[in-house]
Amino acid sequence: MTIKQLSVFLENKTGRINEVTKILARHSINMQAFSMAETTDFGILRLIVSEVDRAVEILREANFAVMLTDVVCLRCDNVAGSLSVILEQLAENQIFIEYMYAFAEGEQANVIIRPNDITRCVEVLSDCKCNVVKEF
Amino acid sequence: MIWNPNKECMSRDEMHSLQGKRLQKLVQYVYHNVPFYRNKMQAMDLAPEDIRSIDDIVKLPFTTKQDLRDNYPYGLQAAPPSEIVRVHASSGTTGNPTIVGYTRKDLAVWSEVMARCLTAFGVTRDDTFSVSYGYGLFTGGLGAHYGVENLGATVIPTSTGNTEKHIRLIRDLKISGIACTPSYALYLAETLEKMGLSKDDIGLRIGAFGAEPWTENMRREIEDRLGLKGFNLYGLSEIMGPGVSYECQEQNGSHICEDHFYPEIINPDTLEQLHGGEQGELVFTTLTKEGMPLLRYRTKDLCTLMEGECACGRTSVRMGRIMGRSDDMLIIRGINVFPSQVESVILEMSEFEPQYMLIVDRQNNLDTLQVQVEVRRDFFSDDIGRMLSLKKQLADKLRSVLSISADVRLMEPGSIERSQGKGRHVIDKRMLK
């Protein structure tokens, strides 16, 4: 019920994100979603990609510090209030969200969540009949 | 094992008398062959006959790196050109390089003292020994090379560069000993691991490390990752090259080959000789050198001298670890900072690679110190809070050790330039302004 997110450590330097995207492009790996968390001197690029294991391998080969993190991806209607209902459930069940990011396409919206307790989070989401994505 | 017990275990009285005789002869020799020294002594109203024992050494003038530069290239050479069989040059980063000529006898002394060092480290005729100092003008490569040959072990002159090939040779030729800079040893360990190998795949047991200051933490790190025992090998090209002093199995200071290189510790400001284990600047007089003998050469290395017989049986004076060089000492906001202090903090934290760079700058008339470190791949965390607290932890430790605050920068693994020779760890941008 969880999916693997790729996290890449990057120095704050012009062109570093492009280095990652170039390598992925060269190996025909598609990025489905990403977000960037940044501090003054470094950032963490979080990615959902088409072939996660191969992506790890080729990025490590190119000397990047890379790790995999389990995240939950859920799909909801792209209408006002749909995410709020879900987050309400998570809050009621004492699930803390470390970070999340989302993207909408047409009728649907995808939300990627990194909760503090991933097993419990998946349980709560299944109980409330949320559409948890198993694979992209 | 002791290579030359006659000299290395000589009684103190005998040693002092030998040093006194050699000093008298040396002073006569330079007075008559080196105008630089004759002029200096005449200006001090000092005649060679005024030197009667080793204690009279305090009457003699000092020699500095600047003197060597001013007399470039051969001004301080005492032997006629026909007697010089080899020339080395120091890697001078500023001004003229230092040119050192060696006579046939100088080279014999050099391979003698190097054999003493290697024997103290535990190297025997049965060892296969890789010399990974640079071969060429730098004294490290050839100096260590002839020591290994003199001892009778097998020398593999790998020099620096092509580290993967080097590691294959270490494995395939069953190389058991290596001489290189400590930073190259760390680079070797890194490359070994990158090749998917570990210390168990190679059979290194002895490391002779020198040519740059290093710390106990660095020793542990190298020993852990390469599976060897690391020994300090000290030397400087102006005096001879590697082989001036060496650690024995006790590893309590480095024994100085003081029948050839007479050590003193001085206060670098007052130039007075210090005694009783006080820290100061190390000074050497080359008692037996023919090519370019030097009186009281100021090394700029800060350390202490230890007297007393060592548990290994040697009686020679030992020098403590180099606490820094008075010329790589940084003064940041009025505080003395040695790169080795930063290094020891970084090596204590397993989350970082043993690579670092200090960037010193001046902004709005205030000195700034930036410390760049690489996060180890296996310690990288997706949690930004954890990364920031790691950064803060290092900054706090640095502040407590250095007494000034440093701006820590977390860098990607592999992004700080690796040095294959002397480690370069400081960029001082203030000098450019």
Coordinates of C-alpha atoms in Angstrom, one line a residue:
Chain A
M1 CA 0.0 0.0 0.0
T2 CA 3.0 2.2 0.1
I3 CA 5.3 3.4 -2.7
K4 CA 9.0 4.1 -2.8
Q5 CA 10.1 7.7 -3.0
L6 CA 13.6 8.6 -4.1
S7 CA 15.4 11.3 -2.0
V8 CA 18.5 12.9 -3.4
F9 CA 20.9 15.2 -1.4
L10 CA 21.8 18.3 -3.3
E11 CA 24.0 21.2 -2.7
N12 CA 22.4 24.6 -3.4
K13 CA 24.2 25.1 -6.6
T14 CA 23.0 26.3 -10.0
G15 CA 22.4 23.3 -12.2
R16 CA 22.3 20.5 -9.7
I17 CA 18.7 19.6 -10.1
N18 CA 19.3 19.6 -13.8
E19 CA 22.1 17.1 -13.3
V20 CA 19.6 14.7 -11.8
T21 CA 16.9 15.2 -14.4
K22 CA 19.5 14.8 -17.2
I23 CA 20.7 11.5 -15.9
L24 CA 17.1 10.2 -15.5
A25 CA 16.3 11.4 -19.0
R26 CA 19.3 9.6 -20.4
H27 CA 18.1 6.4 -18.9
S28 CA 14.5 7.0 -20.0
I29 CA 13.2 7.2 -16.4
N30 CA 10.1 9.3 -16.1
M31 CA 9.5 11.6 -13.1
Q32 CA 5.9 11.4 -12.0
A33 CA 6.0 13.8 -9.1
F34 CA 8.6 15.7 -7.2
S35 CA 9.2 18.3 -4.6
M36 CA 12.2 20.2 -3.3
A37 CA 12.9 20.9 0.4
E38 CA 15.6 23.4 0.8
T39 CA 17.8 25.0 3.5
T40 CA 20.4 27.7 3.0
D41 CA 23.1 25.4 1.8
F42 CA 21.6 22.1 0.8
G43 CA 18.3 20.7 -0.4
I44 CA 16.6 17.3 -0.6
L45 CA 14.9 16.5 -3.9
R46 CA 12.1 14.0 -3.4
L47 CA 11.0 12.1 -6.5
I48 CA 8.4 9.6 -7.6
V49 CA 9.8 7.9 -10.7
S50 CA 8.9 5.1 -13.1
E51 CA 11.7 2.6 -12.2
V52 CA 12.8 3.4 -8.7
D53 CA 15.5 0.7 -8.3
R54 CA 17.2 1.5 -11.6
A55 CA 17.0 5.2 -10.7
V56 CA 18.8 4.5 -7.4
E57 CA 21.5 2.5 -9.1
I58 CA 22.3 5.1 -11.8
L59 CA 22.2 8.0 -9.5
R60 CA 24.5 6.3 -7.0
E61 CA 26.8 5.5 -9.9
A62 CA 26.9 9.2 -10.6
N63 CA 28.0 9.8 -7.0
F64 CA 24.7 11.2 -5.6
A65 CA 23.7 10.5 -2.1
V66 CA 20.4 8.8 -2.6
M67 CA 17.9 7.0 -0.4
L68 CA 14.5 5.4 -0.5
T69 CA 11.6 6.4 1.7
D70 CA 8.2 4.8 2.0
V71 CA 5.4 7.2 1.3
V72 CA 1.7 6.9 0.9
C73 CA 0.1 8.1 -2.3
L74 CA -3.6 8.7 -2.4
R75 CA -6.0 9.7 -5.1
C76 CA -9.0 11.9 -4.6
D77 CA -11.4 13.9 -6.6
N78 CA -10.1 17.2 -7.9
V79 CA -12.9 19.2 -6.2
A80 CA -13.0 21.6 -3.3
G81 CA -12.9 20.0 0.1
S82 CA -11.9 16.4 -0.8
L83 CA -8.4 16.6 0.7
S84 CA -9.8 18.2 3.8
V85 CA -12.0 15.2 4.6
I86 CA -9.0 12.9 4.4
L87 CA -6.7 15.1 6.5
E88 CA -9.4 15.3 9.1
Q89 CA -9.4 11.6 9.4
L90 CA -5.6 11.5 9.8
A91 CA -5.6 14.2 12.4
E92 CA -8.4 12.5 14.4
N93 CA -6.2 9.4 14.4
Q94 CA -3.2 11.3 15.7
I95 CA -1.2 10.8 12.5
F96 CA 1.4 13.4 12.1
I97 CA 2.5 14.4 8.6
E98 CA 6.2 15.1 8.2
Y99 CA 5.7 16.4 4.7
M100 CA 3.4 16.1 1.7
Y101 CA 3.1 17.3 -1.8
A102 CA 0.4 17.0 -4.4
F103 CA -0.4 17.4 -8.1
A104 CA -3.8 17.4 -9.9
E105 CA -4.5 16.1 -13.4
G106 CA -8.0 16.5 -14.9
E107 CA -10.6 15.1 -12.6
Q108 CA -8.2 13.6 -10.1
A109 CA -5.6 14.8 -7.7
N110 CA -2.7 12.8 -6.3
V111 CA -1.3 13.5 -2.8
I112 CA 1.9 12.1 -1.5
I113 CA 2.2 11.9 2.2
R114 CA 5.1 11.1 4.5
P115 CA 3.4 10.3 7.8
N116 CA 5.2 9.5 11.1
D117 CA 3.5 6.1 11.3
I118 CA 3.1 4.7 7.9
T119 CA 1.3 1.4 8.8
R120 CA -1.3 3.2 10.9
C121 CA -1.7 5.8 8.2
V122 CA -2.5 3.2 5.5
E123 CA -5.0 1.5 7.9
V124 CA -6.8 4.7 8.6
L125 CA -7.0 5.6 4.9
S126 CA -8.3 2.1 3.9
D127 CA -10.9 2.3 6.7
C128 CA -12.3 5.5 5.3
K129 CA -12.3 4.0 1.8
C130 CA -9.7 6.3 0.4
N131 CA -8.2 5.4 -2.9
V132 CA -4.6 4.6 -2.0
V133 CA -2.4 4.1 -5.0
K134 CA -0.3 1.0 -5.0
E135 CA 1.8 1.7 -8.0
F136 CA 2.2 4.5 -10.5
Chain B
M1 CA 63.9 -5.0 15.5
I2 CA 66.5 -2.2 15.4
W3 CA 68.5 -1.5 12.2
N4 CA 71.5 0.1 13.8
P5 CA 71.6 -0.5 17.5
N6 CA 75.1 1.1 17.8
K7 CA 73.6 4.5 16.9
E8 CA 70.0 4.1 17.8
C9 CA 70.7 2.8 21.3
M10 CA 73.9 4.7 22.0
S11 CA 74.4 6.1 25.6
R12 CA 73.5 9.7 26.0
D13 CA 77.1 10.7 26.8
E14 CA 78.5 9.0 23.8
M15 CA 75.8 10.6 21.6
H16 CA 76.6 14.1 22.9
S17 CA 80.2 13.6 22.3
L18 CA 79.6 12.3 18.8
Q19 CA 77.3 15.2 18.1
G20 CA 79.9 17.6 19.4
K21 CA 82.6 16.3 17.2
R22 CA 80.4 16.3 14.2
L23 CA 79.2 19.8 14.9
Q24 CA 82.8 21.1 15.1
K25 CA 83.6 19.5 11.8
L26 CA 80.4 20.8 10.2
V27 CA 81.1 24.4 11.3
Q28 CA 84.6 24.3 9.9
Y29 CA 83.2 22.9 6.7
V30 CA 80.4 25.5 6.1
Y31 CA 82.7 28.4 7.3
H32 CA 85.2 27.6 4.5
N33 CA 82.7 26.5 1.8
V34 CA 79.5 28.6 2.2
P35 CA 80.0 32.4 2.0
F36 CA 76.5 32.9 3.5
Y37 CA 77.5 31.2 6.7
R38 CA 81.0 32.7 6.8
N39 CA 79.5 36.2 6.5
K40 CA 76.9 35.5 9.1
M41 CA 79.5 34.2 11.6
Q42 CA 81.9 37.0 10.9
A43 CA 79.1 39.5 11.6
M44 CA 78.5 37.8 14.9
D45 CA 82.2 37.8 15.6
L46 CA 82.1 34.0 15.8
A47 CA 85.0 31.7 14.7
P48 CA 84.7 28.0 14.0
E49 CA 87.0 27.4 17.0
D50 CA 84.4 28.9 19.3
I51 CA 82.3 25.7 18.8
R52 CA 83.8 23.1 21.2
S53 CA 80.8 20.9 22.1
I54 CA 77.2 20.4 21.1
D55 CA 76.1 22.8 23.7
D56 CA 77.8 25.6 21.8
I57 CA 75.2 25.2 19.1
V58 CA 73.2 28.1 20.6
K59 CA 76.0 30.5 19.5
L60 CA 75.4 29.6 15.8
P61 CA 73.1 31.6 13.5
F62 CA 69.7 30.3 12.4
T63 CA 68.7 29.5 8.8
T64 CA 65.2 30.1 7.4
K65 CA 63.3 29.1 4.4
Q66 CA 63.7 32.7 3.2
D67 CA 67.5 32.3 3.4
L68 CA 67.1 29.3 1.1
R69 CA 64.9 31.3 -1.3
D70 CA 67.3 34.3 -1.3
N71 CA 70.2 32.0 -2.2
Y72 CA 68.4 30.2 -5.0
P73 CA 69.5 28.0 -6.6
Y74 CA 72.9 26.9 -5.3
G75 CA 74.0 29.6 -2.9
L76 CA 73.9 27.4 0.2
Q77 CA 75.5 24.4 -1.4
A78 CA 78.8 23.5 0.2
A79 CA 80.1 20.7 -2.0
P80 CA 81.5 21.4 -5.5
P81 CA 79.1 20.6 -8.4
S82 CA 81.3 17.6 -9.3
E83 CA 80.4 15.9 -6.0
I84 CA 76.6 16.4 -6.4
V85 CA 75.0 13.3 -7.7
R86 CA 71.3 14.2 -7.3
V87 CA 69.1 17.3 -6.9
H88 CA 65.7 17.5 -5.3
A89 CA 63.4 20.6 -5.1
S90 CA 60.7 21.3 -2.6
S91 CA 57.2 22.0 -3.7
G92 CA 57.4 25.7 -3.0
T93 CA 54.0 27.2 -3.3
T94 CA 55.3 30.7 -3.1
G95 CA 58.5 32.2 -4.5
N96 CA 61.5 30.2 -5.6
P97 CA 61.5 26.5 -4.9
T98 CA 64.2 25.2 -2.6
I99 CA 66.9 23.3 -4.4
V100 CA 68.8 20.6 -2.4
G101 CA 71.9 18.9 -3.8
Y102 CA 73.0 15.5 -2.5
T103 CA 76.5 13.9 -2.6
R104 CA 77.0 10.2 -2.8
K105 CA 77.6 10.1 0.9
D106 CA 74.4 12.1 1.6
L107 CA 72.4 9.5 -0.3
A108 CA 74.0 6.7 1.7
V109 CA 73.1 8.4 4.9
W110 CA 69.6 8.9 3.6
S111 CA 69.0 5.3 2.8
E112 CA 70.6 4.3 6.2
V113 CA 68.2 6.5 8.1
M114 CA 65.2 5.3 6.0
A115 CA 66.1 1.7 6.7
R116 CA 66.1 2.6 10.5
C117 CA 62.6 3.9 10.1
L118 CA 61.3 1.0 8.1
T119 CA 62.8 -1.5 10.5
A120 CA 61.2 0.3 13.5
F121 CA 57.8 0.0 11.7
G122 CA 58.4 -3.8 11.4
V123 CA 59.3 -4.0 7.7
T124 CA 61.6 -6.9 6.9
R125 CA 63.3 -8.4 3.9
D126 CA 60.3 -10.6 3.4
D127 CA 58.0 -7.6 2.8
T128 CA 56.8 -6.2 -0.5
F129 CA 56.6 -2.5 -0.1
S130 CA 54.8 0.1 -2.2
V131 CA 56.2 3.6 -2.3
S132 CA 53.3 5.9 -3.1
Y133 CA 54.9 9.2 -2.5
G134 CA 55.4 11.1 -5.7
Y135 CA 58.6 10.2 -7.5
G136 CA 60.4 13.2 -8.9
L137 CA 61.6 16.4 -7.5
F138 CA 59.7 15.7 -4.3
T139 CA 62.0 13.8 -1.9
G140 CA 59.3 11.4 -0.7
G141 CA 59.3 8.9 -3.5
L142 CA 63.0 8.4 -4.2
G143 CA 63.9 8.8 -0.5
A144 CA 61.7 6.0 0.7
H145 CA 62.5 3.9 -2.4
Y146 CA 66.2 3.6 -1.6
G147 CA 65.5 3.0 2.1
V148 CA 63.4 0.0 1.1
E149 CA 66.1 -1.3 -1.2
N150 CA 68.8 -0.8 1.5
L151 CA 66.7 -2.8 3.9
G152 CA 66.4 -5.5 1.4
A153 CA 62.6 -5.7 1.1
T154 CA 61.0 -5.6 -2.4
V155 CA 60.1 -2.1 -3.5
I156 CA 57.1 -1.4 -5.8
P157 CA 57.6 2.2 -7.0
T158 CA 53.9 2.9 -7.5
S159 CA 54.1 6.7 -7.0
T160 CA 50.8 8.5 -7.0
G161 CA 48.0 8.4 -9.5
N162 CA 45.9 5.6 -11.0
T163 CA 44.6 4.5 -7.6
E164 CA 42.5 1.6 -8.9
K165 CA 45.5 0.0 -10.6
H166 CA 47.4 0.5 -7.4
I167 CA 44.8 -1.3 -5.4
R168 CA 44.9 -4.2 -7.8
L169 CA 48.7 -4.4 -7.4
I170 CA 48.4 -4.3 -3.6
R171 CA 46.0 -7.3 -3.9
D172 CA 47.8 -9.3 -6.6
L173 CA 51.4 -8.7 -5.6
K174 CA 50.5 -9.2 -1.9
I175 CA 52.0 -5.8 -1.0
S176 CA 52.3 -5.7 2.8
G177 CA 53.6 -2.2 3.4
I178 CA 53.0 1.2 2.0
A179 CA 54.5 4.7 2.3
C180 CA 52.3 7.6 1.4
T181 CA 50.7 10.8 2.7
P182 CA 47.9 10.1 5.2
S183 CA 45.4 11.9 3.0
Y184 CA 46.4 9.6 0.1
A185 CA 45.9 6.6 2.4
L186 CA 42.3 7.8 3.1
Y187 CA 41.8 8.3 -0.7
L188 CA 43.1 4.8 -1.2
A189 CA 40.6 3.4 1.4
E190 CA 37.8 5.3 -0.3
T191 CA 38.8 3.9 -3.7
L192 CA 39.1 0.4 -2.3
E193 CA 35.5 0.7 -1.0
K194 CA 34.3 2.2 -4.2
M195 CA 35.7 -0.8 -6.1
G196 CA 33.5 -3.0 -3.9
L197 CA 36.5 -4.4 -2.0
S198 CA 37.5 -4.2 1.7
K199 CA 40.6 -4.4 3.8
D200 CA 40.0 -8.2 4.0
D201 CA 40.7 -8.4 0.3
I202 CA 44.2 -7.0 0.6
G203 CA 47.1 -7.8 2.9
L204 CA 48.6 -4.4 3.9
R205 CA 50.0 -4.6 7.5
I206 CA 52.3 -1.6 7.7
G207 CA 51.8 2.0 6.7
A208 CA 54.5 4.7 6.8
F209 CA 52.7 8.0 6.7
G210 CA 54.2 11.5 6.5
A211 CA 54.8 14.6 4.5
E212 CA 51.8 16.4 6.1
P213 CA 50.6 16.8 9.7
W214 CA 48.0 14.3 10.8
T215 CA 46.1 13.3 13.9
E216 CA 45.5 10.3 16.1
N217 CA 41.9 10.2 14.8
M218 CA 43.2 10.1 11.2
R219 CA 45.5 7.2 12.2
R220 CA 42.6 5.2 13.6
E221 CA 40.5 5.9 10.6
I222 CA 43.2 4.8 8.2
E223 CA 44.0 1.7 10.3
D224 CA 40.3 0.7 10.4
R225 CA 39.7 1.1 6.7
L226 CA 43.0 -0.4 5.4
G227 CA 43.6 -3.0 8.1
L228 CA 47.2 -2.0 8.8
K229 CA 49.2 -0.4 11.5
G230 CA 50.1 3.2 10.7
F231 CA 53.4 4.8 11.7
N232 CA 54.6 8.3 11.6
L233 CA 57.5 9.0 9.2
Y234 CA 58.8 12.5 9.5
G235 CA 61.1 14.4 7.3
L236 CA 61.6 17.6 5.3
S237 CA 63.4 18.1 2.1
E238 CA 65.6 20.9 3.3
I239 CA 67.1 18.6 5.9
M240 CA 67.1 15.3 3.9
G241 CA 63.6 14.1 3.1
P242 CA 61.7 11.3 4.8
G243 CA 63.7 9.6 7.5
V244 CA 64.5 12.4 9.9
S245 CA 62.4 10.7 12.6
Y246 CA 60.2 7.7 12.9
E247 CA 57.8 6.0 15.3
C248 CA 58.7 2.7 16.9
Q249 CA 56.2 0.0 18.0
E250 CA 55.6 2.0 21.2
Q251 CA 54.3 4.9 19.2
N252 CA 55.2 7.3 21.9
G253 CA 56.8 10.1 19.8
S254 CA 59.1 9.8 16.8
H255 CA 62.7 8.9 17.3
I256 CA 65.1 11.4 15.7
C257 CA 68.2 10.1 13.9
E258 CA 70.1 12.6 16.0
D259 CA 73.5 11.4 15.1
H260 CA 72.7 13.0 11.7
F261 CA 70.0 15.6 12.5
Y262 CA 70.5 17.5 15.7
P263 CA 67.1 18.8 17.1
E264 CA 66.3 21.8 19.2
I265 CA 63.1 23.4 20.2
I266 CA 63.0 27.2 20.3
N267 CA 60.6 29.9 21.2
P268 CA 59.7 31.2 17.7
D269 CA 59.5 34.8 19.0
T270 CA 62.6 35.1 21.3
L271 CA 64.5 32.4 19.4
E272 CA 65.7 31.1 22.8
Q273 CA 66.3 27.3 23.2
L274 CA 63.5 25.7 25.2
H275 CA 64.0 22.7 27.5
G276 CA 62.0 20.2 29.5
G277 CA 59.4 19.2 27.0
E278 CA 58.1 22.7 26.3
Q279 CA 56.4 23.2 22.9
G280 CA 58.0 25.4 20.4
E281 CA 59.4 25.5 16.9
L282 CA 61.6 22.6 15.8
V283 CA 65.0 23.4 14.6
F284 CA 67.5 21.0 12.9
T285 CA 71.2 21.1 12.2
T286 CA 72.4 18.6 9.6
L287 CA 75.5 17.1 11.4
T288 CA 76.8 15.0 8.6
K289 CA 75.5 16.5 5.4
E290 CA 77.9 17.4 2.6
G291 CA 75.8 18.7 -0.3
M292 CA 73.7 21.4 1.4
P293 CA 74.4 21.3 5.1
L294 CA 72.3 23.7 7.2
L295 CA 72.9 25.2 10.6
R296 CA 69.9 25.5 12.9
Y297 CA 67.2 25.4 10.2
R298 CA 63.9 26.6 11.4
T299 CA 61.3 24.1 10.3
K300 CA 58.2 26.1 11.4
D301 CA 56.9 22.8 12.8
L302 CA 55.6 23.2 16.3
C303 CA 56.2 20.3 18.6
T304 CA 57.9 19.1 21.8
L305 CA 61.0 16.9 22.4
M306 CA 61.1 14.0 24.8
E307 CA 64.2 12.7 26.4
G308 CA 64.7 9.3 28.1
E309 CA 65.0 5.8 27.0
C310 CA 62.1 4.3 25.1
A311 CA 60.6 1.0 26.0
C312 CA 61.7 -0.2 22.6
G313 CA 65.4 0.1 23.7
R314 CA 66.2 3.2 21.7
T315 CA 67.8 6.1 23.5
S316 CA 67.4 8.8 20.9
V317 CA 65.4 11.9 21.6
R318 CA 61.8 11.7 20.4
M319 CA 59.6 14.4 18.9
G320 CA 55.9 14.7 19.7
R321 CA 53.3 15.0 17.0
I322 CA 53.4 18.1 15.0
M323 CA 50.8 20.4 16.5
G324 CA 50.7 22.5 13.4
R325 CA 53.1 24.6 11.3
S326 CA 53.5 28.2 12.3
D327 CA 53.0 29.0 8.7
D328 CA 49.7 27.1 8.1
M329 CA 48.3 28.5 11.2
L330 CA 45.3 30.7 10.5
I331 CA 44.5 33.7 12.5
I332 CA 40.7 34.2 12.3
R333 CA 39.2 37.0 14.3
G334 CA 42.4 37.1 16.3
I335 CA 42.2 33.4 17.2
N336 CA 44.8 30.9 16.1
V337 CA 43.2 28.1 14.1
F338 CA 45.0 25.0 12.9
P339 CA 43.4 22.9 10.1
S340 CA 44.3 19.8 12.1
Q341 CA 42.0 20.9 14.9
V342 CA 39.0 21.0 12.5
E343 CA 40.1 17.7 11.0
S344 CA 40.1 15.9 14.4
V345 CA 36.6 17.1 15.1
I346 CA 35.4 15.9 11.7
L347 CA 37.1 12.5 12.0
E348 CA 35.3 12.0 15.4
M349 CA 31.9 12.2 13.7
S350 CA 31.3 9.1 11.6
E351 CA 28.5 10.8 9.7
F352 CA 31.1 12.7 7.6
E353 CA 33.7 11.7 5.1
P354 CA 37.3 12.5 6.2
Q355 CA 37.5 15.3 3.7
Y356 CA 37.1 18.9 4.4
M357 CA 37.9 22.4 3.2
L358 CA 38.2 25.6 5.2
I359 CA 37.2 28.8 3.4
V360 CA 38.4 31.9 5.2
D361 CA 37.1 35.2 4.0
R362 CA 36.5 38.7 5.2
Q363 CA 33.1 40.2 5.0
N364 CA 32.3 43.7 6.4
N365 CA 35.7 43.7 8.0
L366 CA 34.9 40.6 9.9
D367 CA 36.7 37.3 9.3
T368 CA 34.5 34.4 8.4
L369 CA 35.3 30.7 8.5
Q370 CA 33.3 28.3 6.4
V371 CA 33.9 24.6 7.0
Q372 CA 32.8 22.4 4.1
V373 CA 32.2 18.7 4.9
E374 CA 30.8 15.8 2.9
V375 CA 27.9 13.8 4.3
R376 CA 28.6 10.1 4.0
R377 CA 26.2 8.4 1.7
D378 CA 25.0 6.0 4.3
F379 CA 24.2 8.8 6.8
F380 CA 22.2 10.9 4.4
S381 CA 18.6 11.2 5.7
D382 CA 15.5 12.2 4.0
D383 CA 14.5 14.1 7.2
I384 CA 15.6 17.7 6.8
G385 CA 15.4 18.2 10.6
R386 CA 18.0 15.4 11.2
M387 CA 20.3 16.9 8.6
L388 CA 20.1 20.3 10.2
S389 CA 20.7 18.9 13.7
L390 CA 23.8 17.0 12.3
K391 CA 25.0 20.3 10.9
K392 CA 24.4 22.0 14.2
Q393 CA 26.2 19.3 16.1
L394 CA 29.3 19.8 14.1
A395 CA 29.1 23.6 14.4
D396 CA 28.8 23.3 18.2
K397 CA 31.8 21.0 18.4
L398 CA 33.9 23.2 16.2
R399 CA 33.1 26.2 18.3
S400 CA 34.1 24.5 21.5
V401 CA 37.4 23.3 19.9
L402 CA 38.3 26.5 18.0
S403 CA 36.8 29.1 20.2
I404 CA 35.3 30.8 17.2
S405 CA 32.1 29.9 15.3
A406 CA 32.3 28.4 11.9
D407 CA 29.6 28.2 9.2
V408 CA 29.2 24.6 8.4
R409 CA 28.3 23.6 4.8
L410 CA 27.1 20.1 4.1
M411 CA 28.3 19.0 0.7
E412 CA 27.6 16.2 -1.6
P413 CA 29.8 13.1 -1.2
G414 CA 32.8 13.3 -3.5
S415 CA 32.5 17.1 -4.2
I416 CA 35.5 18.3 -2.2
E417 CA 38.7 18.0 -4.2
R418 CA 40.9 15.0 -3.2
S419 CA 44.5 15.6 -3.0
Q420 CA 47.0 13.0 -3.9
G421 CA 50.0 14.8 -2.5
K422 CA 50.0 17.1 0.4
G423 CA 46.5 17.7 1.5
R424 CA 45.2 21.1 0.7
H425 CA 42.5 22.0 3.2
V426 CA 42.5 25.8 3.3
I427 CA 41.4 28.5 0.9
D428 CA 42.2 31.9 2.4
K429 CA 40.4 34.5 0.3
R430 CA 41.6 37.3 2.6
M431 CA 45.0 37.2 1.0
L432 CA 43.5 38.0 -2.4
K433 CA 41.9 41.2 -1.2

